[in-house]
Coordinates of C-alpha atoms in Angstrom, one line a residue:
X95 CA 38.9 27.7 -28.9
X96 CA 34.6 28.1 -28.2
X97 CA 33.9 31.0 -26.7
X98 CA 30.1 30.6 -26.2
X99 CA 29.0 30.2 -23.3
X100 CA 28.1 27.0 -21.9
X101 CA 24.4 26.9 -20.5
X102 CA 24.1 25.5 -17.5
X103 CA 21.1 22.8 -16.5
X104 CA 18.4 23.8 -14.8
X105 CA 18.0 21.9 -11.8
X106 CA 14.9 23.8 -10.1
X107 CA 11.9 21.8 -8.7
X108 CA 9.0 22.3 -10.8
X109 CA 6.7 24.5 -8.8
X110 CA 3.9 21.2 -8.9
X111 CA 6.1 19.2 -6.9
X112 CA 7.0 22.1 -5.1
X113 CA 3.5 22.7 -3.7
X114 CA 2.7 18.9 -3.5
X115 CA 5.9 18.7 -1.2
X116 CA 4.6 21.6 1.0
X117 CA 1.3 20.2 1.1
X118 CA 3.0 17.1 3.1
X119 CA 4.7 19.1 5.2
X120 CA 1.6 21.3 6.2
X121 CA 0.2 20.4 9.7
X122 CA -2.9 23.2 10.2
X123 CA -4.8 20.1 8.7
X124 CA -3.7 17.6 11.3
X125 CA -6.4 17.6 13.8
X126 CA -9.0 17.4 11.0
X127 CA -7.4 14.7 9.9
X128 CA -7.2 12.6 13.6
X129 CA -10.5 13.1 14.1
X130 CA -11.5 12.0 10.6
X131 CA -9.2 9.3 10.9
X132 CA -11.1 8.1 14.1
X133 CA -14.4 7.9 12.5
X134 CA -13.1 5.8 9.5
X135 CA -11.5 3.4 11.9
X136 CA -15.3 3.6 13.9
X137 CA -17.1 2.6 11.2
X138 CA -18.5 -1.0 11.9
X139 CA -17.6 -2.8 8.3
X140 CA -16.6 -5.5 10.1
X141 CA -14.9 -8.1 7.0
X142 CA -16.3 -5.5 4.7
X143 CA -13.2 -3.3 5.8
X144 CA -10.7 -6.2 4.5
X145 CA -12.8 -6.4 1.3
X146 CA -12.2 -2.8 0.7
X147 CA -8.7 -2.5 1.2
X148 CA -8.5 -5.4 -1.6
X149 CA -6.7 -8.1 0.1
X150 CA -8.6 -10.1 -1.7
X151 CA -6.9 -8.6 -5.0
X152 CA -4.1 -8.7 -3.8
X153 CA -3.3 -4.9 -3.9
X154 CA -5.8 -1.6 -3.3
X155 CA -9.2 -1.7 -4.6
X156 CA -9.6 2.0 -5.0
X157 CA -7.6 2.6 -7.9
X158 CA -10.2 0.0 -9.8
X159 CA -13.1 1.2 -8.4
X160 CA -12.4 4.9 -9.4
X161 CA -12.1 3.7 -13.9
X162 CA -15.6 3.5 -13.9
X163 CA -16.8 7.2 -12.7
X164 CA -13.3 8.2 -14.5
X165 CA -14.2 6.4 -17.8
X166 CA -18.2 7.3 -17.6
X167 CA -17.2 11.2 -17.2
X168 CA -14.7 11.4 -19.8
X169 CA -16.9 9.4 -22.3
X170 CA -19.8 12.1 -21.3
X171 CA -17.0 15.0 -22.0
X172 CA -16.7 13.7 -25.4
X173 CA -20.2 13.2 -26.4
X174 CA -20.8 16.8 -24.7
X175 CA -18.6 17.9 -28.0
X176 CA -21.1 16.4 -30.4
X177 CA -24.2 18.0 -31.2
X178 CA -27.2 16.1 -30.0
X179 CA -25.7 13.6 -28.0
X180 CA -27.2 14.8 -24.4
X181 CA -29.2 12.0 -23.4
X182 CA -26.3 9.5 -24.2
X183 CA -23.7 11.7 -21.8
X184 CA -26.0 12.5 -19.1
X185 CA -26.7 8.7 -18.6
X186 CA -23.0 8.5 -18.1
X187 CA -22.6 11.3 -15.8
X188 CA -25.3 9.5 -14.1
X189 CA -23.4 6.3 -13.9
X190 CA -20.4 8.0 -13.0
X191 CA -22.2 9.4 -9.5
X192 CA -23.4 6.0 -8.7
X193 CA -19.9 4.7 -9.0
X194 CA -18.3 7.4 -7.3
X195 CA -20.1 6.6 -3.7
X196 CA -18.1 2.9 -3.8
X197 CA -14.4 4.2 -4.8
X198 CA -14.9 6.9 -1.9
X199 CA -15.6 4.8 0.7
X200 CA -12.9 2.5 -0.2
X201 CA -10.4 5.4 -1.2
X202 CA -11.6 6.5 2.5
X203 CA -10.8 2.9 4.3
X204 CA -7.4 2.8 2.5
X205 CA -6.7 6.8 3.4
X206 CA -7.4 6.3 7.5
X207 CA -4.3 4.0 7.4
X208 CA -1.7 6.1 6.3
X209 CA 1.2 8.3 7.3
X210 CA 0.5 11.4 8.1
X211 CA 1.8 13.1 5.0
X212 CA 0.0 10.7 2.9
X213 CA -3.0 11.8 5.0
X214 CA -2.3 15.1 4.3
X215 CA -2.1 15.0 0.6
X216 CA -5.2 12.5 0.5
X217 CA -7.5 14.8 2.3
X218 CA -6.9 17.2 -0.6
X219 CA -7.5 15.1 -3.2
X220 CA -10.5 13.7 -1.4
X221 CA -11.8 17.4 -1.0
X222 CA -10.9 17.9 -4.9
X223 CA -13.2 14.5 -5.5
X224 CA -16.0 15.7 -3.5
X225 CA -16.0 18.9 -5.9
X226 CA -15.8 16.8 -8.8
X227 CA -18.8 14.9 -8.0
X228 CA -20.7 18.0 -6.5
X229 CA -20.6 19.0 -9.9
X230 CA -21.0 16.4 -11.6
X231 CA -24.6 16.4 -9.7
X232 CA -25.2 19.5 -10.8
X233 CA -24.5 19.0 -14.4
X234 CA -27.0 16.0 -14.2
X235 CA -29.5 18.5 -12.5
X236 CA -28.9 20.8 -15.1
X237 CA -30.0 18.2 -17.8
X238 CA -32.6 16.6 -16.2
X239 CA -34.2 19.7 -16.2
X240 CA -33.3 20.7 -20.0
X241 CA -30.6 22.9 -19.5
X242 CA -28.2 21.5 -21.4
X243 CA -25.6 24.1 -22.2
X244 CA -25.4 24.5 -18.3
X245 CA -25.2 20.9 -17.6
X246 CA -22.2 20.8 -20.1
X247 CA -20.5 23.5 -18.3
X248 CA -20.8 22.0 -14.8
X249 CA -19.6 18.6 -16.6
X250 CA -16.6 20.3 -18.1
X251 CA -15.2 21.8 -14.6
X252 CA -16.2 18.6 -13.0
X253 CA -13.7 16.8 -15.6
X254 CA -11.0 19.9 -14.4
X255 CA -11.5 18.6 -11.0
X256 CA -11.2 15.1 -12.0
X257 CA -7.8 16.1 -13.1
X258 CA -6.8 17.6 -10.3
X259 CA -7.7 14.8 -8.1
X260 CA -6.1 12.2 -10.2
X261 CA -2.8 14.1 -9.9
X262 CA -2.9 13.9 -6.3
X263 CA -3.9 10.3 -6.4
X264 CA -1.0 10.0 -8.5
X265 CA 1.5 11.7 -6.2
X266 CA 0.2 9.6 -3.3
X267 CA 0.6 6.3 -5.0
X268 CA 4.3 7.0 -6.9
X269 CA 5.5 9.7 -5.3
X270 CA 4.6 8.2 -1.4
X271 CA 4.1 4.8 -2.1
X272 CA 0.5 4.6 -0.6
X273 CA -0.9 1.1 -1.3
X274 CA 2.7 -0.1 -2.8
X275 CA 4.0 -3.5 -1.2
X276 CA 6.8 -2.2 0.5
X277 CA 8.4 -5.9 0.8
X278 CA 8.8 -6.4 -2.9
X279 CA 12.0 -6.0 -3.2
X280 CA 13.2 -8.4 -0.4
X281 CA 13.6 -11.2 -3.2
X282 CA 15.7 -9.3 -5.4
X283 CA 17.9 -8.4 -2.4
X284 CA 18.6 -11.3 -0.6
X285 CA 21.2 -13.8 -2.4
X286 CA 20.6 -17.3 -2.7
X287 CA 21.6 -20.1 -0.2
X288 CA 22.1 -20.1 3.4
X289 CA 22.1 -17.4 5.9
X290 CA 23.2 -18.2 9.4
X291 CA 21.4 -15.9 11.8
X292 CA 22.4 -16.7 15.3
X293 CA 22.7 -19.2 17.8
X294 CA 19.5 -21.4 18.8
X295 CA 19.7 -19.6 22.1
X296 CA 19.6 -16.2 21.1
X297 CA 16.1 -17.1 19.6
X298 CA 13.6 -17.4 23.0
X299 CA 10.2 -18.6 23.0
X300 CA 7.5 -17.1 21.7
X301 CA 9.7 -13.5 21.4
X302 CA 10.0 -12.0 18.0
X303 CA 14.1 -11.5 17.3
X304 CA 15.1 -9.2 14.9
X305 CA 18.1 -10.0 12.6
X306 CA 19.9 -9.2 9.2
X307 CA 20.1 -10.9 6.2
X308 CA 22.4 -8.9 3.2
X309 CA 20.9 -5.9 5.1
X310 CA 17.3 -6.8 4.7
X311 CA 15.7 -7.0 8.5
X312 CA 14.3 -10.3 8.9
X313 CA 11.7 -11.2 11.8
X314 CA 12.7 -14.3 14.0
X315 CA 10.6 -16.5 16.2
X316 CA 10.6 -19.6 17.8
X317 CA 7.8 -21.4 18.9
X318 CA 7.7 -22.9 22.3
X319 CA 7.8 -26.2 20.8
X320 CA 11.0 -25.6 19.0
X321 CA 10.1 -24.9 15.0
X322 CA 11.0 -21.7 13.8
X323 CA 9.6 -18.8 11.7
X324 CA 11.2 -16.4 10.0
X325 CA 9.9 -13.3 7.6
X326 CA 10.6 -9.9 5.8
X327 CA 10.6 -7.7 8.9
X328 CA 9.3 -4.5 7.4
X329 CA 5.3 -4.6 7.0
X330 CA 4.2 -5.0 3.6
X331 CA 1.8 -2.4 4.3
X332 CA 4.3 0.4 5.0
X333 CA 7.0 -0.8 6.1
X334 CA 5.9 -0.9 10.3
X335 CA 8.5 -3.1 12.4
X336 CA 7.1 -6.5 12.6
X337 CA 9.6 -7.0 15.5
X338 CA 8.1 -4.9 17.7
X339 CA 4.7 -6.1 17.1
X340 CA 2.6 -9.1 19.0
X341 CA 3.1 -12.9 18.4
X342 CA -0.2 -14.6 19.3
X343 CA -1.6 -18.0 17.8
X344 CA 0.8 -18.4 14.9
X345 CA 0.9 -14.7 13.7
X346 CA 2.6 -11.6 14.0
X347 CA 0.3 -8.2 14.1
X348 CA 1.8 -5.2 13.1
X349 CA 2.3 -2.1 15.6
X350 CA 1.3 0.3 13.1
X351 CA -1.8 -0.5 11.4
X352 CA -2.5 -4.0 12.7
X353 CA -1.7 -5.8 9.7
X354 CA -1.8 -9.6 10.6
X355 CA 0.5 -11.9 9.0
X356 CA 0.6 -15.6 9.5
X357 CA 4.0 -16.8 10.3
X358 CA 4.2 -19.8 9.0
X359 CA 4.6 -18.2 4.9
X360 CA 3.9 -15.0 5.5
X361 CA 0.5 -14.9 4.6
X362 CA -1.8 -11.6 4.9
X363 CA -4.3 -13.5 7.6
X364 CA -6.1 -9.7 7.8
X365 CA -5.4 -6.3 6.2
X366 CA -4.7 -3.3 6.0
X367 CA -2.0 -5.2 4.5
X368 CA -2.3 -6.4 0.6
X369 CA 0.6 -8.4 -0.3
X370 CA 2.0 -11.2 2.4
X371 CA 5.3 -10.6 3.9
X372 CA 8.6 -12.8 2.1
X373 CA 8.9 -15.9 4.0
X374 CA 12.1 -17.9 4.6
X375 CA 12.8 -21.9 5.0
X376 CA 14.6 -22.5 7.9
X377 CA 17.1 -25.2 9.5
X378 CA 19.2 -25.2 12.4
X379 CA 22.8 -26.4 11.8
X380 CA 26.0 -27.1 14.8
X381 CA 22.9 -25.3 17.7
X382 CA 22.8 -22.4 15.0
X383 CA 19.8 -21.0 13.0
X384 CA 19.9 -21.1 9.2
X385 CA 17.9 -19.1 7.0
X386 CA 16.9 -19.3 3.4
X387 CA 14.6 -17.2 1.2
X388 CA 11.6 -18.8 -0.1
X389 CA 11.6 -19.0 -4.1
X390 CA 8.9 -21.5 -5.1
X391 CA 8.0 -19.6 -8.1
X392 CA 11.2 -18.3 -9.2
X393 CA 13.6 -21.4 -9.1
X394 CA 10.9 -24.0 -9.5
X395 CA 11.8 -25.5 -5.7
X396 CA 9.0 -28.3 -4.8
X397 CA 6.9 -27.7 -2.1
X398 CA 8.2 -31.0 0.1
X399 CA 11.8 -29.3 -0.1
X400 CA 10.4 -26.8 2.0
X401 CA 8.5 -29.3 3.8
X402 CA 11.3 -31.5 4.3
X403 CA 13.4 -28.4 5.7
X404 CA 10.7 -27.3 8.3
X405 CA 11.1 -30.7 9.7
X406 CA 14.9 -30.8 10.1
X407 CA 14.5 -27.6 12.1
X408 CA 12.1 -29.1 14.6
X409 CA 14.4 -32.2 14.6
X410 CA 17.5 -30.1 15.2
X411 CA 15.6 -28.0 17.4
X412 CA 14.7 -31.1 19.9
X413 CA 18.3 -31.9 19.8
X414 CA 19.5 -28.9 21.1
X415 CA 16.1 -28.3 23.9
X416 CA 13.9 -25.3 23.3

């Protein structure tokens, strides 16, 4: 029989997450962060503000944005190693602080819309940005003005703080799930077929209902004419209850951030919101509602067949009064 001794696992946190966790959890930030939060949200953009949360893209625009001061700094970094090479690297550190204004402000937009955790960790790797490009301006100074071993320097601890930053950015994104669509997974949850909801009556006018489908929330509501809507409950954004928000002109706006989703399919009529919310066909069968998850592009359903059941429910809502 073994006699040696069996080692056990370690199961420690490693002391990164350790301090990233305690950063979230650290409120002598917080009323720096409402009133920064304020200003953001002050700042007349106007459509801009959609443009630079990327709804257009369909997810965050920030993340792009920030490759091209990323990539220009770390090209410069390299051609700082070779002899001779200044011009070519400063002329990227250069670039680099041009692009950096652009990802800021959107990184910025994106950042007054969050949790307060998320907030918490983003103001630090916002603060660890502005030291990157702070230096960044002082190693183009430093060039500029033909001190080139200095304007390495600054470009090398500019690249550290780079680094730093990025890891944050990281942590938000994965670890927090800033900017993620937090509906995704609703068509990989609900089965296929039919889902009978409720009675027609349980379903007033112009109210958003809350139900269940295969324990995904689903928002409910019936027009005053008798069709019915139904969608992912959870906000795409981050996850804000839909059914608790306000139903005005065919749309649901979300309590939290204002997303705005169109209730009809779901679609992201104005952000923060980057993905559109999971949409459902429905019918209403023996005075009871019927729901079924939208899967145009993953069963090859024709558009009419949704068509066709939109218009059953208006039929079988007439038949049963509104």
């Amino acid at each position: 029989m073994s006699t040696t001794p069996h080692r056990r696992p370690r199961t420690r946190q490693s002391r990164l997450l350790w301090l990233l966790d305690r950063l979230e959890r650290e409120p002598r930030a917080d009323a720096v962060i409402g009133a920064l939060r304020k200003g953001v949200r002050a700042l007349p953009l106007g459509d801009a503000r959609d443009l630079l949360h990327g709804r257009w893209l369909g997810h965050p625009v920030h993340p792009l944005l920030v490759q091209v001061p990323i990539g220009s700094w770390l090209s410069a970094a390299v051609l700082d190693l070779r002899p001779g090479r200044s011009r070519e690297s400063g002329l990227l550190v250069g670039v680099g602080l041009a692009a950096a204004a652009p990802a800021a402000l959107a990184g910025w937009v994106d950042w007054a819309e969050l949790h307060r955790q998320q907030q918490r960790v983003g103001l630090v790797h916002a603060l660890t940005n502005s030291v990157a490009v702070g230096l960044y301006a002082a190693s183009l100074t430093c060039r500029v003005k033909g001190r080139g071993a200095a304007g390495r320097a600054y470009g090398f601890l500019g690249l550290t703080a780079v680094a730093v930053g990025g890891t944050l950015g990281g942590h938000l994104a994965y670890r927090q799930a800033s900017g993620a669509n937090h509906a995704e997974e609703v068509p990989h949850v609900v089965t296929e077929g039919w889902h009978r909801i409720g009675a027609v009556a349980e379903f007033p006018a112009g109210r958003p209902v809350r139900r269940s489908v295969d324990d995904v929330p689903v928002l409910v509501v019936r027009e005053s004419g008798g069709t019915i809507h139904a969608l992912a409950e959870r906000c795409s954004h981050l996850a804000g209850p839909l059914s608790e928000g306000t139903v005005r002109d065919g749309c649901v706006q979300c309590p939290w951030h204002g997303s705005v989703f169109r209730l009809s399919d779901g679609w992201n009529v104005r952000g923060p919101a980057t993905a559109p919310q999971p949409s459902f066909d429905t019918r209403i069968t023996d005075g009871h509602v019927e729901i079924r998850l939208r899967r145009q592009d993953r069963d090859g359903q024709a558009p009419d067949d949704a068509e066709a059941g939109q218009r059953r429910t208006e039929a079988g809502a007439h038949g049963h009064g509104s």
